Tab-separated table of C-alpha atoms and ligand atoms in Angstrom:
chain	number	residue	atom	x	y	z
A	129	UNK	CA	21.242	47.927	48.896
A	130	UNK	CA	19.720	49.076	45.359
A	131	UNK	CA	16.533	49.748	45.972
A	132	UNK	CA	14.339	49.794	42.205
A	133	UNK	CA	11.588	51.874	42.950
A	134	UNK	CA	12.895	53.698	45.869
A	135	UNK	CA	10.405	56.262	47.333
A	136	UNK	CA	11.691	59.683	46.319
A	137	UNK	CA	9.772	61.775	49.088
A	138	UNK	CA	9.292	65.440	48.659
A	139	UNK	CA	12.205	66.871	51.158
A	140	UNK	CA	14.277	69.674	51.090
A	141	UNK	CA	17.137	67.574	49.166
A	142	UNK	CA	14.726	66.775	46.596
A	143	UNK	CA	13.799	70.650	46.370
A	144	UNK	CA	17.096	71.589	46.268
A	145	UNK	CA	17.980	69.306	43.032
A	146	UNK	CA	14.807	71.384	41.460
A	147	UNK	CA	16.299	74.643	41.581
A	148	UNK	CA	19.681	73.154	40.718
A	149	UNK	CA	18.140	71.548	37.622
A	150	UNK	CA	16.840	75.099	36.619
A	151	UNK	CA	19.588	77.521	37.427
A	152	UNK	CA	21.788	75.563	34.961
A	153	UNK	CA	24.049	77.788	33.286
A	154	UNK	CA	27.604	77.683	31.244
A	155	UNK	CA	30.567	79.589	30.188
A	156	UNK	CA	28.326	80.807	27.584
A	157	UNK	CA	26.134	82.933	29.798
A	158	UNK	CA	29.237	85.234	31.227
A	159	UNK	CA	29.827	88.350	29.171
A	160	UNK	CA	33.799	87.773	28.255
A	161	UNK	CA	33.884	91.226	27.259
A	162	UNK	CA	33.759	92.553	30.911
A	163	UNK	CA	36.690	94.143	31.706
A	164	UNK	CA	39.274	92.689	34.200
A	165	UNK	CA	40.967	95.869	35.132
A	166	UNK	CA	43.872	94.282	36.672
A	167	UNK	CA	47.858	95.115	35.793
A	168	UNK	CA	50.088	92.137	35.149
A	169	UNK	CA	50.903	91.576	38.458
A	170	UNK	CA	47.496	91.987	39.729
A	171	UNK	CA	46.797	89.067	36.836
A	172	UNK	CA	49.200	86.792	38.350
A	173	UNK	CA	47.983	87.525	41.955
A	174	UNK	CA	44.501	86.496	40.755
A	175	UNK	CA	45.308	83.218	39.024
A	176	UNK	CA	47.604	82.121	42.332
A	177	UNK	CA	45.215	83.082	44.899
A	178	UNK	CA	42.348	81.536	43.007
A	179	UNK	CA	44.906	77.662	43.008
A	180	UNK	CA	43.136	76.103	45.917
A	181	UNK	CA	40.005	77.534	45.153
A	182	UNK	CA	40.417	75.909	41.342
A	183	UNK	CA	40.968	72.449	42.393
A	184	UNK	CA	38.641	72.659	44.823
A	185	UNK	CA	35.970	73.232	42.148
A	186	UNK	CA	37.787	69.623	40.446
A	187	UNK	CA	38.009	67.940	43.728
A	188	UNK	CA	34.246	69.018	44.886
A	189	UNK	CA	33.167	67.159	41.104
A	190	UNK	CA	35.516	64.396	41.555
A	191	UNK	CA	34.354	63.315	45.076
A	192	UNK	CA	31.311	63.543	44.451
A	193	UNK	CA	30.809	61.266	41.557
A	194	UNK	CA	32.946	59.062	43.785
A	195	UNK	CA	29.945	59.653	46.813
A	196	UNK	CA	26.864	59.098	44.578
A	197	UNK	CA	26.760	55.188	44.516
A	198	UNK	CA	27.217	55.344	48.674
A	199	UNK	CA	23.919	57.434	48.529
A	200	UNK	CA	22.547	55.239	46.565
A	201	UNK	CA	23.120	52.000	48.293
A	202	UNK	CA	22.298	53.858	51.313
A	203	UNK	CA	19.240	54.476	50.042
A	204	UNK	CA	18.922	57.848	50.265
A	205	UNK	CA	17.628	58.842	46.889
A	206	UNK	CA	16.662	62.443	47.399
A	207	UNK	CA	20.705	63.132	48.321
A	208	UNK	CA	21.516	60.949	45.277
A	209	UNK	CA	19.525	63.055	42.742
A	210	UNK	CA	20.667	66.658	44.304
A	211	UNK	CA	24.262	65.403	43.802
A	212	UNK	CA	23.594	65.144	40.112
A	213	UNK	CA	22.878	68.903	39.905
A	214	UNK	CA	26.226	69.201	42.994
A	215	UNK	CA	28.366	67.491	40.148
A	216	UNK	CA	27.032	69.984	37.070
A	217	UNK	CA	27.595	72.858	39.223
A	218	UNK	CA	31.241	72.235	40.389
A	219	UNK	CA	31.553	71.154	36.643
A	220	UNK	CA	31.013	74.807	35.173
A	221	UNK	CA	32.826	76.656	38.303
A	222	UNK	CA	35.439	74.239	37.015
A	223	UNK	CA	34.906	75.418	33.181
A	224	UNK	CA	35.148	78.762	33.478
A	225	UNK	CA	37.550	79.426	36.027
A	226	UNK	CA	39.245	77.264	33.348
A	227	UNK	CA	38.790	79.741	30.592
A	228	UNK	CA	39.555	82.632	33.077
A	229	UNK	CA	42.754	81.524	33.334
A	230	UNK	CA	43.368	81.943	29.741
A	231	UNK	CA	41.823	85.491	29.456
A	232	UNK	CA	44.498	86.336	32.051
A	233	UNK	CA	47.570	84.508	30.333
A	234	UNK	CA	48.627	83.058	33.616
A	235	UNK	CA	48.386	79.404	35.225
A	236	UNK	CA	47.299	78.003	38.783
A	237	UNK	CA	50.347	77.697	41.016
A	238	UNK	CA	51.756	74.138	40.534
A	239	UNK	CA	51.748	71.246	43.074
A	240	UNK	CA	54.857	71.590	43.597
A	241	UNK	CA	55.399	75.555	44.522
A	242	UNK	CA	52.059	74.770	47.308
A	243	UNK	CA	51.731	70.737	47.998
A	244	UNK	CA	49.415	72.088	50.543
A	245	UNK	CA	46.715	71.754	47.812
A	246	UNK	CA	47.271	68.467	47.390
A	247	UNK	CA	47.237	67.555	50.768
A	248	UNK	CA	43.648	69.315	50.938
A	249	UNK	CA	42.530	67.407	47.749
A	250	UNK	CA	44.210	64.292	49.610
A	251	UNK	CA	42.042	64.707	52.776
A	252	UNK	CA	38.811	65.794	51.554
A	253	UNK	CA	38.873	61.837	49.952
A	254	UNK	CA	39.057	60.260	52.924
A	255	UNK	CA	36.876	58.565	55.411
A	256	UNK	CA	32.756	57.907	53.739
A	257	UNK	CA	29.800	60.355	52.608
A	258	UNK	CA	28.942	62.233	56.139
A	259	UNK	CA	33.200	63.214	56.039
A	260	UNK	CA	33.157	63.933	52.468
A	261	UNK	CA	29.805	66.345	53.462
A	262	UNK	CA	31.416	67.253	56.140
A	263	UNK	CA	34.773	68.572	53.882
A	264	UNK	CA	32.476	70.307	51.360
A	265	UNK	CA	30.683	72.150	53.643
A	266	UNK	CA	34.396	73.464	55.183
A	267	UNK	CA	35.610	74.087	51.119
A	268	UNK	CA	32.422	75.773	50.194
A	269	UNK	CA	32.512	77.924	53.307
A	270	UNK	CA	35.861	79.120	52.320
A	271	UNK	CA	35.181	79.367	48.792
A	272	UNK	CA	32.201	81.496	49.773
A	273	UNK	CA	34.352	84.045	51.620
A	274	UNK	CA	36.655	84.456	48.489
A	275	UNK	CA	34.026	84.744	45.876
A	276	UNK	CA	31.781	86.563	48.218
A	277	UNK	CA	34.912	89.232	48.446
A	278	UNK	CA	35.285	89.323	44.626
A	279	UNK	CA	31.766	89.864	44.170
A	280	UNK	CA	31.370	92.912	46.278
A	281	UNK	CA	34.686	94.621	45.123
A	282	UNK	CA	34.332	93.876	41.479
A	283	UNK	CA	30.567	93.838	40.635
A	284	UNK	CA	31.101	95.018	37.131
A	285	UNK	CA	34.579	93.695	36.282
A	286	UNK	CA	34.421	89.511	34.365
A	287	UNK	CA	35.568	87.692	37.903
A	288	UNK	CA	32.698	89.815	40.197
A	289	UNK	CA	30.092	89.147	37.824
A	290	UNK	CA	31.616	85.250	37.512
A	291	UNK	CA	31.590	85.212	41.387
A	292	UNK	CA	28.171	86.623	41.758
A	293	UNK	CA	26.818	83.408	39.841
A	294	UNK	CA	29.451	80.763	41.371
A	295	UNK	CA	27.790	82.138	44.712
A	296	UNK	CA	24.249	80.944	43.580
A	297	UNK	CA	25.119	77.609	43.400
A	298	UNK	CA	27.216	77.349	46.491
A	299	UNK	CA	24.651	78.624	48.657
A	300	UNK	CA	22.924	75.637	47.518
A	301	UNK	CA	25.632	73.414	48.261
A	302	UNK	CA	25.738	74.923	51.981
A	303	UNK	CA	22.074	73.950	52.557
A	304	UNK	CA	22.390	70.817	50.939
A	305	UNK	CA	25.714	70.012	53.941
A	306	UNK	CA	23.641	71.563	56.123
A	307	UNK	CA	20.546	69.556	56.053
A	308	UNK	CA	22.327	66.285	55.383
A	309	UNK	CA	24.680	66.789	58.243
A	310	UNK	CA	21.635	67.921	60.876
A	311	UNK	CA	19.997	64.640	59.901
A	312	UNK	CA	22.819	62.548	60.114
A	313	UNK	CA	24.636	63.566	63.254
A	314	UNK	CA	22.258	62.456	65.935
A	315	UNK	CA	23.173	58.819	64.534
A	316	UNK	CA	27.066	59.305	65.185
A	317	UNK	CA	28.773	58.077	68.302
A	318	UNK	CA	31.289	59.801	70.676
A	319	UNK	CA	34.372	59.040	68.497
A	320	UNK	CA	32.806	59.400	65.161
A	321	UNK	CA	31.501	62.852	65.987
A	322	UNK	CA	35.437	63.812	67.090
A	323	UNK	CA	37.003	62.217	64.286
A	324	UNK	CA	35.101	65.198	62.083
A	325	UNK	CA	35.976	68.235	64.531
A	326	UNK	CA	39.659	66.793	63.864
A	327	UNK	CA	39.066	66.486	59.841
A	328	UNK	CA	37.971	70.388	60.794
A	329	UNK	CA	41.237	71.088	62.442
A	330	UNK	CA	43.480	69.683	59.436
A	331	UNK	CA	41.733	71.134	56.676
A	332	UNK	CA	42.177	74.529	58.548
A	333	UNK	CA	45.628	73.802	59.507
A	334	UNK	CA	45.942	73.500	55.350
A	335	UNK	CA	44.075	76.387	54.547
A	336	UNK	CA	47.093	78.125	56.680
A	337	UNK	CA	49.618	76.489	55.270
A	338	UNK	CA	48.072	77.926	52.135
A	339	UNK	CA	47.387	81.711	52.846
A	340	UNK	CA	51.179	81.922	54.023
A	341	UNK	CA	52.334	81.019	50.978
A	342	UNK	CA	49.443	83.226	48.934
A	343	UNK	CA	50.036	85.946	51.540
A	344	UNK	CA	51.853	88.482	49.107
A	345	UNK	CA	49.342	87.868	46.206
A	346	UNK	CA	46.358	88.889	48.349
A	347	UNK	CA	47.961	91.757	49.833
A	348	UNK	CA	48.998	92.876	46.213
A	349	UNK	CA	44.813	92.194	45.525
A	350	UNK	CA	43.851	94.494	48.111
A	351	UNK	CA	42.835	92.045	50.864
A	352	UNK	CA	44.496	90.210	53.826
A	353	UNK	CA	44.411	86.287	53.708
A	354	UNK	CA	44.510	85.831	57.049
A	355	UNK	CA	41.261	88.312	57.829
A	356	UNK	CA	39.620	86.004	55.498
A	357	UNK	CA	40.723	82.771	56.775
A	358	UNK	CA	38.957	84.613	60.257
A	359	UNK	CA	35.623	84.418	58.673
A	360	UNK	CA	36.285	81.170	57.305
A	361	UNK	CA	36.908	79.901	60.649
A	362	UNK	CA	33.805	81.931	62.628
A	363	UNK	CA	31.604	80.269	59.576
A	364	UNK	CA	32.992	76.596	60.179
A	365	UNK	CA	32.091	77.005	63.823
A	366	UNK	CA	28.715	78.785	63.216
A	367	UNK	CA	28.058	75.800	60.645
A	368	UNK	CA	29.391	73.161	63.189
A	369	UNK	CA	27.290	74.567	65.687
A	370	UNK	CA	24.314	74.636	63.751
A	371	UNK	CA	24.353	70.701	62.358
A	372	UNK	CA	25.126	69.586	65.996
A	373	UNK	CA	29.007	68.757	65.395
A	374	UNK	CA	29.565	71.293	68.431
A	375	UNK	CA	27.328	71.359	71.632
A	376	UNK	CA	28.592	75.121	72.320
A	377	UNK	CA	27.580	78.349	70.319
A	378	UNK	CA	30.827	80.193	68.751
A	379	UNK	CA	31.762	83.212	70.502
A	380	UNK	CA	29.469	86.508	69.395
A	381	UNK	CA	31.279	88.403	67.045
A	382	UNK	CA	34.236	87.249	67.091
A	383	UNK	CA	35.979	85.497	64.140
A	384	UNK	CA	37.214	83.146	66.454
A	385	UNK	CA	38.667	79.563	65.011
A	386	UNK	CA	36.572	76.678	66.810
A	387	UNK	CA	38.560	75.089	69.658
A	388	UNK	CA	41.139	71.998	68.430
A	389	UNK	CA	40.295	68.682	69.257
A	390	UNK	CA	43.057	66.888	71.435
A	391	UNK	CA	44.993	65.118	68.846
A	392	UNK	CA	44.780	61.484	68.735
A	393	UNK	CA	48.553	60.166	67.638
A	394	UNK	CA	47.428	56.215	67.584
A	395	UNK	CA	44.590	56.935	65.127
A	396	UNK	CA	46.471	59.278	63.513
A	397	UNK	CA	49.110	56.506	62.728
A	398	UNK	CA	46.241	54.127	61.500
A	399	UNK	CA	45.546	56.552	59.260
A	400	UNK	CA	48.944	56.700	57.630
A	401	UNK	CA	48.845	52.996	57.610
A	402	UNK	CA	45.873	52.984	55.721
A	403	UNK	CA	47.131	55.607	53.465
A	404	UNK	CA	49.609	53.327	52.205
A	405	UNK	CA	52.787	55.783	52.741
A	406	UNK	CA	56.043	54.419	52.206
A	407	UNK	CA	59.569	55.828	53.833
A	408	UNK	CA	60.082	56.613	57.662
A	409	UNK	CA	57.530	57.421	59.716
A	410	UNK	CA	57.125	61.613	60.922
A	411	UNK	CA	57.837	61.660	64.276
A	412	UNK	CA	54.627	61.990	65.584
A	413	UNK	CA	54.915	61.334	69.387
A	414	UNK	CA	57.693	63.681	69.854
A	415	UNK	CA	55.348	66.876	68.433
A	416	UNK	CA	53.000	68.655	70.063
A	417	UNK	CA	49.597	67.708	70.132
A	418	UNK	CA	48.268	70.767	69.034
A	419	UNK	CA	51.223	72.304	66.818
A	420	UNK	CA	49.038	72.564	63.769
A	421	UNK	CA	52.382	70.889	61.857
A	422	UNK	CA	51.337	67.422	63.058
A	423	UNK	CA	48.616	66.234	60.541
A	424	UNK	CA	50.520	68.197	57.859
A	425	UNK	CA	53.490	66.112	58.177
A	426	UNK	CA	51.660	63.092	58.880
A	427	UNK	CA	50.177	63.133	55.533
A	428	UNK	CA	52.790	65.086	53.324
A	429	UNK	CA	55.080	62.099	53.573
A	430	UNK	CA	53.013	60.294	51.528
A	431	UNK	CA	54.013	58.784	48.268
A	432	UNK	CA	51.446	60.551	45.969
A	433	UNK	CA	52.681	64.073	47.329
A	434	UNK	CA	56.689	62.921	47.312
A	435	UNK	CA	55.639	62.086	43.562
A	436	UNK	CA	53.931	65.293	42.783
A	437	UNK	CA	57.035	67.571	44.598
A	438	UNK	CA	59.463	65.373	43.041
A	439	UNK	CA	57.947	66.015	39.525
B	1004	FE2	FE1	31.982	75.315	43.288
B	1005	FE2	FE1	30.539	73.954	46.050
């Protein structure tokens, strides 16, 4: 319910909605005139590596527009005001990865060339605020590993120095998941608590279907996807650990991925259902449970991604 003069204690959320208020910054503050120092090719690597990354940024501002009224009839006004600063920071990652684009004359790779991305975009919008959390926390830790490499290997070139401020603001965005997620868990049931390890797996499972097809352009930028889909993966589990999701530590240093949950086919079909998808149903029960192709398939049948491939 709407509260009108809701009390707006001094937490951590509210703290956090300070500094974002006061680290605001723009396209305007990056020096254009740093140099980019990469061939054509390296160019085109760049802009199709950075594609899931880019409408992450979109998808991070989208949802959470689309999550602020559920705060707010929650109640929980602290989380309602940080998102405000949430939404202006994913709004400038957006801008000038937008303009960075342009400096290097090439586009993101389409829809249609990686429907992965869409898939991604597709899940992340599912299910109510703590999943939504829950899928920012997963897409900031991964954005944080690709910046983060960016930022150490091109500290003076335009997308290090870019990087180096995107990173600012997404540390924020990891305490803010963090914080919310530690409060909220201890209130989540049995199957609740699974249904977001198995949001985990998918999203991961997508993230793979997306470094095979951006293998070649990272290789050609001087790094290996798949070592940084590792760290990814060893950060989701630390992070899952940490909020509560998982009971067990991850491994010591080991960029393990966090153990699959068993695969549950019924809900999985519910969700399909719910999804609205039209034409004949994936096979489901004759896959494996834990063949990583499952949820893919379950939800790349559906009519917004035939749309999008067939465009
Ligand atoms: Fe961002
Ligand atoms: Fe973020």
């Amino acid at each position: 319910m709407l509260r009108l003069f809701p009390d707006l204690s001094d937490d951590l959320l509210k703290r956090l909605y300070h500094k974002g208020a006061h680290a605001h910054w723009t396209s305007e503050d990056i020096d254009w005139d740093a140099p980019v120092s990469l061939d054509d090719r390296g160019g085109l690597a760049l802009a199709r590596v950075l594609s899931p990354v880019y409408l992450g940024e979109q998808s991070a501002m989208i949802g959470a527009a689309n999550v602020l009224p559920q705060l707010a009839m929650a109640g929980e006004s602290t989380a309602q005001l940080y998102l405000t600063t949430f939404i202006g920071d994913e709004a400038r990652h957006f801008e000038v990865l937008t303009r960075l684009y342009h400096r290097l004359g090439h586009e993101p790779v389409s829809i249609r060339a990686l429907p992965a991305m869409l898939r991604y975009h597709h899940r992340l919008r599912q299910g109510d605020r703590i999943d939504w959390v829950w899928g920012i926390l997963i897409s900031d830790l991964f954005a944080k590993n690709f910046y983060q490499m960016f930022a150490h290997e091109q500290q003076n070139q335009l997308f290090g120095t870019m990087s180096q401020r995107i990173l600012v603001d997404e540390s924020r965005h990891q305490a803010f998941c963090d914080h919310y997620l530690t409060q909220a868990m201890p209130h989540l049931g049995p199957e609740r608590r699974k249904a977001l390890r198995t949001m985990r797996d998918e999203l991961l499972d997508i993230m793979e279907d997306m470094q095979t097809v951006l293998g070649e352009d990272a290789e050609v930028l001087g790094f290996h996807g798949q070592d940084m889909l590792d760290r990814v993966m060893a950060d989701v589990a630390a992070h899952a650990h940490r909020i509560g999701l998982d009971d067990d530590p991850p491994p010591s240093g080991g960029r393990r991925r966090p153990p699959r949950e068993a695969v549950d086919l019924a809900a999985r079909r519910r969700l399909k259902a719910q999804e609205g998808a039209q034409g004949p149903l994936q096979s489901l029960e004759t896959q494996e449970c834990d063949c990583g192709v499952c949820p893919i398939a379950a939800i790349c049948q559906s009519r917004i991604v035939r749309r999008a491939v067939a465009r």
